[in-house]
Short mmCIF file of C-alpha atoms and ligand atoms in Angstrom, two decimals:
data_model
loop_
_atom_site.label_atom_id
_atom_site.label_comp_id
_atom_site.label_asym_id
_atom_site.label_seq_id
_atom_site.Cartn_x
_atom_site.Cartn_y
_atom_site.Cartn_z
CA UNK A 971 28.98 47.26 244.35
CA UNK A 972 29.02 47.06 240.56
CA UNK A 973 30.31 49.61 238.52
CA UNK A 974 30.39 49.78 234.20
CA UNK A 975 33.76 52.12 233.57
CA UNK A 976 33.62 53.43 229.79
CA UNK A 977 37.69 53.32 228.89
CA UNK A 978 38.82 55.95 225.95
CA UNK A 979 42.51 55.32 225.98
CA UNK A 980 42.95 57.60 223.09
CA UNK A 981 46.68 58.55 221.78
CA UNK A 982 50.07 59.00 222.38
CA UNK A 983 50.61 58.27 226.38
CA UNK A 984 46.99 57.70 226.76
CA UNK A 985 46.93 53.95 226.64
CA UNK A 986 50.23 53.70 229.18
CA UNK A 987 48.62 55.95 231.99
CA UNK A 988 45.13 54.45 231.42
CA UNK A 989 46.43 51.21 231.97
CA UNK A 990 48.24 52.25 235.20
CA UNK A 991 44.97 53.90 236.31
CA UNK A 992 42.80 50.76 235.68
CA UNK A 993 45.25 48.54 237.98
CA UNK A 994 44.84 50.83 240.78
CA UNK A 995 40.77 50.91 240.43
CA UNK A 996 41.61 46.94 240.41
CA UNK A 997 43.45 46.64 243.66
CA UNK A 998 40.76 49.12 244.99
CA UNK A 999 38.02 47.05 243.68
CA UNK A 1000 39.73 43.78 245.38
CA UNK A 1001 40.10 45.54 248.40
CA UNK A 1002 36.75 47.00 249.00
CA UNK A 1003 35.05 44.06 247.32
CA UNK A 1004 33.54 45.93 244.14
CA UNK A 1005 33.73 44.61 240.58
CA UNK A 1006 34.51 47.15 237.79
CA UNK A 1007 33.58 45.92 234.33
CA UNK A 1008 35.49 47.83 231.60
CA UNK A 1009 34.26 48.81 228.19
CA UNK A 1010 36.73 50.05 225.48
CA UNK A 1011 35.44 53.05 223.71
CA UNK A 1012 38.06 54.07 221.02
CA UNK A 1013 38.03 58.07 220.42
CA UNK A 1014 40.72 60.47 219.03
CA UNK A 1015 43.12 59.99 216.56
CA UNK A 1016 43.17 55.92 216.82
CA UNK A 1017 39.56 55.97 216.13
CA UNK A 1018 40.23 58.09 212.91
CA UNK A 1019 42.30 55.57 211.86
CA UNK A 1020 40.32 52.48 212.46
CA UNK A 1021 36.67 53.86 211.73
CA UNK A 1022 37.30 57.35 209.74
CA UNK A 1023 35.70 59.35 212.52
CA UNK A 1024 37.44 60.67 216.13
CA UNK A 1025 34.05 59.22 217.82
CA UNK A 1026 32.10 56.35 216.22
CA UNK A 1027 28.67 56.26 217.22
CA UNK A 1028 29.60 52.89 218.98
CA UNK A 1029 32.03 54.57 221.25
CA UNK A 1030 29.39 57.37 222.25
CA UNK A 1031 27.04 54.63 222.95
CA UNK A 1032 29.29 52.63 225.07
CA UNK A 1033 29.87 56.14 227.08
CA UNK A 1034 26.20 56.81 227.08
CA UNK A 1035 25.36 53.55 228.83
CA UNK A 1036 28.53 53.58 231.21
CA UNK A 1037 28.18 54.50 234.92
CA UNK A 1038 31.22 56.64 234.11
CA UNK A 1039 33.87 57.60 231.60
CA UNK A 1040 37.77 57.43 232.25
CA UNK A 1041 39.74 58.93 229.30
CA UNK A 1042 43.63 59.33 228.89
CA UNK A 1043 44.15 62.12 226.18
CA UNK A 1044 43.56 62.35 222.31
CA UNK A 1045 45.41 64.04 219.25
CA UNK A 1046 48.96 63.99 217.96
CA UNK A 1047 51.17 65.55 215.00
CA UNK A 1048 49.71 62.46 212.97
CA UNK A 1049 46.15 63.68 212.94
CA UNK A 1050 47.33 67.63 212.55
CA UNK A 1051 46.18 67.79 208.73
CA UNK A 1052 42.91 66.25 209.20
CA UNK A 1053 40.00 68.85 208.31
CA UNK A 1054 38.71 70.58 211.34
CA UNK A 1055 35.61 69.11 211.51
CA UNK A 1056 37.38 65.42 211.53
CA UNK A 1057 40.30 66.26 214.18
CA UNK A 1058 40.71 64.11 217.61
CA UNK A 1059 39.37 66.88 219.49
CA UNK A 1060 36.34 67.15 218.04
CA UNK A 1061 35.90 63.62 219.27
CA UNK A 1062 35.81 65.03 223.05
CA UNK A 1063 33.85 67.85 222.13
CA UNK A 1064 31.16 65.95 220.85
CA UNK A 1065 31.48 63.48 223.85
CA UNK A 1066 31.26 66.40 225.96
CA UNK A 1067 28.45 67.84 224.05
CA UNK A 1068 26.38 64.66 224.02
CA UNK A 1069 26.72 63.52 227.68
CA UNK A 1070 25.67 67.28 228.35
CA UNK A 1071 28.94 67.68 230.76
CA UNK A 1072 28.36 71.74 231.40
CA UNK A 1073 31.29 71.82 234.29
CA UNK A 1074 34.58 70.95 234.15
CA UNK A 1075 36.44 71.05 237.74
CA UNK A 1076 40.16 71.47 237.79
CA UNK A 1077 42.17 71.57 241.48
CA UNK A 1078 44.98 73.51 241.43
CA UNK A 1079 46.94 71.88 244.75
CA UNK A 1080 50.28 71.80 245.37
CA UNK A 1081 51.50 68.83 246.92
CA UNK A 1082 53.67 69.67 249.90
CA UNK A 1083 56.47 67.04 248.81
CA UNK A 1084 56.85 68.88 245.48
CA UNK A 1085 57.07 72.29 246.41
CA UNK A 1086 60.41 72.18 244.76
CA UNK A 1087 59.07 71.82 241.34
CA UNK A 1088 56.57 75.23 241.75
CA UNK A 1089 58.03 77.60 238.97
CA UNK A 1090 56.94 80.47 241.58
CA UNK A 1091 59.29 82.22 243.79
CA UNK A 1092 59.58 80.23 247.25
CA UNK A 1093 57.98 83.25 249.38
CA UNK A 1094 54.82 83.15 246.90
CA UNK A 1095 54.65 79.26 247.09
CA UNK A 1096 55.05 79.09 250.77
CA UNK A 1097 51.58 81.12 250.99
CA UNK A 1098 50.23 77.46 249.26
CA UNK A 1099 48.21 77.11 246.58
CA UNK A 1100 45.05 75.43 247.03
CA UNK A 1101 41.99 76.57 244.78
CA UNK A 1102 39.61 74.83 241.86
CA UNK A 1103 38.78 76.25 238.76
CA UNK A 1104 35.19 75.47 237.79
CA UNK A 1105 35.43 75.92 233.67
CA UNK A 1106 32.05 76.29 231.70
CA UNK A 1107 32.30 73.28 229.08
CA UNK A 1108 29.68 73.09 226.30
CA UNK A 1109 29.39 76.88 225.63
CA UNK A 1110 31.01 79.90 224.20
CA UNK A 1111 33.09 80.30 221.40
CA UNK A 1112 34.19 76.26 221.31
CA UNK A 1113 30.83 75.29 220.68
CA UNK A 1114 29.88 78.71 218.68
CA UNK A 1115 29.53 78.32 214.55
CA UNK A 1116 33.14 78.06 212.92
CA UNK A 1117 33.59 79.18 209.24
CA UNK A 1118 36.45 79.93 206.90
CA UNK A 1119 35.39 82.14 203.63
CA UNK A 1120 36.87 84.06 200.87
CA UNK A 1121 36.34 87.86 201.82
CA UNK A 1122 37.39 91.09 199.69
CA UNK A 1123 40.31 88.19 197.69
CA UNK A 1124 41.81 86.86 201.07
CA UNK A 1125 40.48 84.17 203.84
CA UNK A 1126 38.57 85.37 206.23
CA UNK A 1127 37.57 83.37 209.42
CA UNK A 1128 34.89 83.37 212.20
CA UNK A 1129 33.95 81.62 215.52
CA UNK A 1130 31.07 83.03 217.19
CA UNK A 1131 31.18 83.23 221.29
CA UNK A 1132 27.51 82.98 222.48
CA UNK A 1133 26.07 82.01 226.02
CA UNK A 1134 22.61 81.93 227.18
CA UNK A 1135 21.39 82.61 230.82
CA UNK A 1136 20.85 79.14 231.80
CA UNK A 1137 24.41 78.01 230.38
CA UNK A 1138 25.95 80.39 232.56
CA UNK A 1139 23.53 79.88 236.13
CA UNK A 1140 23.79 76.08 236.10
CA UNK A 1141 27.75 76.55 236.05
CA UNK A 1142 27.45 79.17 238.31
CA UNK A 1143 25.59 77.14 241.30
CA UNK A 1144 28.38 74.34 240.46
CA UNK A 1145 30.93 77.02 241.64
CA UNK A 1146 28.80 78.28 244.70
CA UNK A 1147 27.96 74.94 246.00
CA UNK A 1148 31.68 73.91 245.88
CA UNK A 1149 32.54 77.24 247.69
CA UNK A 1150 30.54 76.33 250.21
CA UNK A 1151 32.32 73.41 251.28
CA UNK A 1152 35.79 75.12 250.90
CA UNK A 1153 36.47 78.53 251.93
CA UNK A 1154 33.54 80.47 250.57
CA UNK A 1155 35.04 82.25 248.20
CA UNK A 1156 34.13 82.99 244.68
CA UNK A 1157 35.99 84.71 241.95
CA UNK A 1158 33.81 85.03 238.62
CA UNK A 1159 36.55 85.76 235.82
CA UNK A 1160 35.12 87.68 232.44
CA UNK A 1161 36.19 90.23 230.18
CA UNK A 1162 32.88 92.55 231.03
CA UNK A 1163 34.99 95.73 229.65
CA UNK A 1164 34.73 94.20 226.20
CA UNK A 1165 32.43 91.46 225.52
CA UNK A 1166 28.60 91.03 225.46
CA UNK A 1167 28.87 87.30 226.59
CA UNK A 1168 31.06 88.68 229.46
CA UNK A 1169 28.58 91.62 231.08
CA UNK A 1170 25.53 88.73 230.87
CA UNK A 1171 27.81 86.78 232.27
CA UNK A 1172 28.85 89.02 235.20
CA UNK A 1173 24.89 89.67 235.64
CA UNK A 1174 23.81 86.28 235.87
CA UNK A 1175 26.68 85.31 238.20
CA UNK A 1176 25.87 88.13 240.62
CA UNK A 1177 22.01 87.05 240.68
CA UNK A 1178 22.89 83.60 241.49
CA UNK A 1179 25.24 84.61 243.98
CA UNK A 1180 22.21 86.34 245.85
CA UNK A 1181 21.57 82.33 246.80
CA UNK A 1182 24.55 82.01 248.51
CA UNK A 1183 24.55 84.90 251.37
CA UNK A 1184 27.43 82.81 252.79
CA UNK A 1185 29.90 83.09 249.91
CA UNK A 1186 31.90 85.92 248.96
CA UNK A 1187 31.83 87.02 245.40
CA UNK A 1188 34.57 88.97 243.33
CA UNK A 1189 34.62 89.58 239.73
CA UNK A 1190 38.05 90.25 237.73
CA UNK A 1191 38.92 90.37 234.04
CA UNK A 1192 40.49 87.80 232.69
CA UNK A 1193 43.73 89.69 231.88
CA UNK A 1194 44.19 90.82 235.56
CA UNK A 1195 43.20 86.97 236.68
CA UNK A 1196 45.97 85.81 234.44
CA UNK A 1197 48.37 87.71 236.29
CA UNK A 1198 47.13 87.47 239.61
CA UNK A 1199 47.16 83.39 239.28
CA UNK A 1200 51.15 83.88 239.32
CA UNK A 1201 51.65 86.85 241.70
CA UNK A 1202 49.70 85.76 244.54
CA UNK A 1203 47.21 82.44 244.08
CA UNK A 1204 46.62 81.98 247.49
CA UNK A 1205 43.85 85.03 246.82
CA UNK A 1206 41.68 81.81 245.21
CA UNK A 1207 39.20 79.73 246.42
CA UNK A 1208 36.96 78.88 243.39
CA UNK A 1209 37.13 80.33 240.19
CA UNK A 1210 34.33 80.14 237.58
CA UNK A 1211 34.78 81.15 234.07
CA UNK A 1212 33.34 80.41 230.60
CA UNK A 1213 35.15 77.90 228.55
CA UNK A 1214 37.84 79.78 226.60
CA UNK A 1215 39.38 82.07 229.39
CA UNK A 1216 39.00 78.55 231.76
CA UNK A 1217 41.00 76.53 229.15
CA UNK A 1218 43.81 79.08 229.31
CA UNK A 1219 43.65 79.51 233.02
CA UNK A 1220 43.30 76.28 234.23
CA UNK A 1221 46.50 75.25 232.57
CA UNK A 1222 48.15 78.17 234.19
CA UNK A 1223 46.66 77.45 237.10
CA UNK A 1224 48.22 73.66 236.98
CA UNK A 1225 51.41 74.09 235.96
CA UNK A 1226 52.34 76.49 238.80
CA UNK A 1227 51.28 73.38 241.12
CA UNK A 1228 54.52 71.85 239.61
CA UNK A 1229 53.80 69.18 236.91
CA UNK A 1230 50.85 69.06 234.67
CA UNK A 1231 51.03 65.14 234.83
CA UNK A 1232 49.98 65.79 238.32
CA UNK A 1233 46.36 67.33 237.78
CA UNK A 1234 42.75 65.31 237.30
CA UNK A 1235 39.66 66.59 236.11
CA UNK A 1236 35.77 65.71 236.01
CA UNK A 1237 33.33 66.76 233.78
CA UNK A 1238 29.85 66.66 235.32
CA UNK A 1239 26.40 67.21 233.99
CA UNK A 1240 22.80 66.78 235.81
CA UNK A 1241 23.67 63.12 237.03
CA UNK A 1242 26.41 61.02 238.62
CA UNK A 1243 28.14 59.95 235.53
CA UNK A 1244 30.89 62.09 234.53
CA UNK A 1245 33.97 62.27 232.47
CA UNK A 1246 37.30 61.86 234.03
CA UNK A 1247 40.40 62.58 233.06
CA UNK A 1248 43.95 64.20 233.49
CA UNK A 1249 44.43 67.55 232.33
CA UNK A 1250 47.29 67.30 229.99
CA UNK A 1251 47.20 66.05 226.42
CA UNK A 1252 48.80 63.13 224.72
CA UNK A 1253 52.34 64.31 225.03
CA UNK A 1254 53.49 62.78 221.99
CA UNK A 1255 57.10 63.60 222.76
CA UNK A 1256 57.39 60.84 225.09
CA UNK A 1257 54.43 58.56 223.99
CA UNK A 1258 55.56 54.86 224.32
CA UNK A 1259 58.84 55.79 225.95
CA UNK A 1260 57.43 54.71 229.51
CA UNK A 1261 58.41 58.20 230.53
CA UNK A 1262 54.75 59.34 231.22
CA UNK A 1263 53.48 60.16 234.68
CA UNK A 1264 50.14 58.32 235.44
CA UNK A 1265 49.17 60.38 238.75
CA UNK A 1266 46.65 62.74 237.13
CA UNK A 1267 44.66 59.88 235.58
CA UNK A 1268 44.95 57.80 238.59
CA UNK A 1269 43.53 60.70 240.76
CA UNK A 1270 41.19 61.33 238.24
CA UNK A 1271 40.27 57.48 239.11
CA UNK A 1272 39.71 58.78 242.47
CA UNK A 1273 37.57 61.94 241.59
CA UNK A 1274 35.28 58.93 239.47
CA UNK A 1275 35.18 57.04 242.87
CA UNK A 1276 34.01 59.92 244.98
CA UNK A 1277 31.80 61.98 242.92
CA UNK A 1278 30.18 59.87 240.50
CA UNK A 1279 30.01 56.44 242.56
CA UNK A 1280 30.01 57.76 246.03
CA UNK A 1281 32.96 55.61 247.55
CA UNK A 1282 34.70 58.41 249.31
CA UNK A 1283 36.55 55.92 251.13
CA UNK A 1284 37.97 54.25 248.15
CA UNK A 1285 38.87 57.74 246.64
CA UNK A 1286 40.82 58.83 250.13
CA UNK A 1287 42.58 55.28 249.74
CA UNK A 1288 43.86 56.18 246.37
CA UNK A 1289 44.63 59.60 247.26
CA UNK A 1290 46.89 58.62 250.44
CA UNK A 1291 48.82 55.78 248.47
CA UNK A 1292 49.77 58.54 245.81
CA UNK A 1293 50.69 60.78 248.93
CA UNK A 1294 52.56 57.83 250.42
CA UNK A 1295 54.48 56.93 247.06
CA UNK A 1296 55.74 60.94 246.76
CA UNK A 1297 56.86 61.12 250.44
CA UNK A 1298 58.80 57.90 249.71
CA UNK A 1299 60.80 59.61 247.27
CA UNK A 1300 59.44 57.94 244.24
CA UNK A 1301 59.24 60.31 240.99
CA UNK A 1302 58.53 60.22 237.74
CA UNK A 1303 61.02 62.42 234.91
CA UNK A 1304 58.40 65.36 234.94
CA UNK A 1305 58.27 65.73 238.98
CA UNK A 1306 61.98 64.14 239.46
CA UNK A 1307 64.12 65.81 242.50
CA UNK A 1308 67.67 65.69 243.49
CA UNK A 1309 67.94 62.33 245.98
CA UNK A 1310 64.45 61.08 244.74
CA UNK A 1311 64.42 57.48 242.89
CA UNK A 1312 63.31 57.80 239.19
CA UNK A 1313 60.93 55.42 237.69
CA UNK A 1314 58.69 55.00 234.88
CA UNK A 1315 55.09 54.89 233.81
CA UNK A 1316 54.72 51.32 234.72
CA UNK A 1317 56.75 51.26 237.88
CA UNK A 1318 54.82 54.48 239.36
CA UNK A 1319 51.62 52.39 238.65
CA UNK A 1320 53.17 49.38 240.63
CA UNK A 1321 54.30 51.49 243.46
CA UNK A 1322 50.83 53.22 244.10
CA UNK A 1323 49.17 49.94 243.72
CA UNK A 1324 51.26 48.24 246.15
CA UNK A 1325 50.38 50.97 248.76
CA UNK A 1326 46.39 50.67 248.08
P1 NAD B 433 50.44 67.89 226.24
O1 NAD B 433 49.83 68.31 227.70
O2 NAD B 433 50.24 66.53 225.71
O3 NAD B 433 52.36 68.31 226.59
C1 NAD B 433 53.12 69.14 227.09
C2 NAD B 433 54.41 69.15 227.58
O4 NAD B 433 53.94 68.42 228.95
C3 NAD B 433 55.04 68.01 227.00
O5 NAD B 433 56.33 68.40 227.00
C4 NAD B 433 54.65 66.85 227.47
O6 NAD B 433 56.15 65.58 227.68
C5 NAD B 433 54.68 66.75 229.10
N1 NAD B 433 53.54 66.34 229.56
C6 NAD B 433 52.37 66.19 229.24
N2 NAD B 433 51.54 65.18 230.09
C7 NAD B 433 52.64 64.56 230.71
C8 NAD B 433 52.81 63.67 231.90
N3 NAD B 433 51.24 62.79 232.38
N4 NAD B 433 54.07 63.13 232.61
C9 NAD B 433 54.82 63.79 231.74
N5 NAD B 433 55.12 64.53 231.08
C10 NAD B 433 53.56 65.34 230.64
O7 NAD B 433 49.94 68.89 225.45
P2 NAD B 433 50.53 69.48 223.81
O8 NAD B 433 51.75 69.09 223.29
O9 NAD B 433 50.22 70.85 223.43
O10 NAD B 433 49.53 68.63 222.88
C11 NAD B 433 49.57 67.20 222.34
C12 NAD B 433 48.31 67.06 221.53
O11 NAD B 433 47.45 66.67 223.09
C13 NAD B 433 47.81 67.75 220.69
O12 NAD B 433 47.37 67.06 219.89
C14 NAD B 433 46.57 68.38 221.49
O13 NAD B 433 45.66 68.56 220.91
C15 NAD B 433 46.06 67.28 222.37
N6 NAD B 433 45.33 67.25 223.79
C16 NAD B 433 44.60 66.72 223.99
C17 NAD B 433 43.82 66.91 225.64
C18 NAD B 433 42.90 65.93 225.85
O14 NAD B 433 42.79 64.79 225.54
N7 NAD B 433 42.01 66.46 226.40
C19 NAD B 433 43.84 67.91 226.04
C20 NAD B 433 45.14 68.92 225.67
C21 NAD B 433 46.06 68.46 224.60
#
């Protein structure tokens, strides 16, 4: 098969981790007889430096014409003083909107070889952590109107949180369909005791649930959910929630599994084209030092093969190579354990490639 992949290396550790993921994709292409063609699509701080905007039209076009997009991470302190409309993260929001990627899926699964990195009590971790957060990605407060104005002699800032029924319904279907392939339980998270958007969210999710009688639906307030994720994560199978709550809860969910450097994510719209990235940011504190863990990005590439290219065996091969590398005691700094071998980003990529 021939596939074109738009590559957004981004900022900070982005170029290091994406280079390793591309190396793994090349090894898979060689093994299975595929051709992956990579097209660079500058985005983020590096694009602001080169083009004056975080997402140049040419990069957007490259992404829209590709079969899928692989992203490292964008942002960093160098661009923190940019006006909010021209920050690196705005490029990512614009890309998600233009690709109409309304659902973001992040698995929170603890690797058995990394259970020592789990920050939860051993008896809680022993019950297992294996759930998925489905986050609505192009609605809510991140996509509402933002304004800052002078009111009564002081600055007043406003961000609008808005949801339409169709925006809730389509992401709810994604969650229920995913639950049907898992343990058949959806927990919908909102703040329906306070927010109108949440009351609408709860009603629409409940309506969608009627189409999936084989899936159990529970509702939970977001403040309780933040607590339950660390108190007993084994109760969750599929979590579905709106954009802002999902942003925060999915970071919490990933942290309890060990390292933020291990977790991939996929963002999908209606078609098969998706945006695949690790869940972490550009980690400016370790950028350029060969210290970043590339596994989240490598597993994101595996998700791309599975969900966008229908290459399940190829994805399995990457995931097995990651498992074998961890079993062999090879570790980057963020997941280092006593008795293991510490390696850098490049060496971790090479170890995984050698097991493809
Ligand atoms: P971060 O995820 O970049 O880093 C948080 C901590 O985790 C740091 O100590 C970092 O060293 C560590 N870390 C992250 N990824 C790692 C990896 N692969 N291997 C080893 N350690 C890793 O979050 P932050 O510091 O809050 O944000 C830094 C920049 O990234 C900011 O500009 C932020 O806006 C941006 N950001 C971008 C995205 C994205 O591109 N999707 C997401 C989140 C944050």
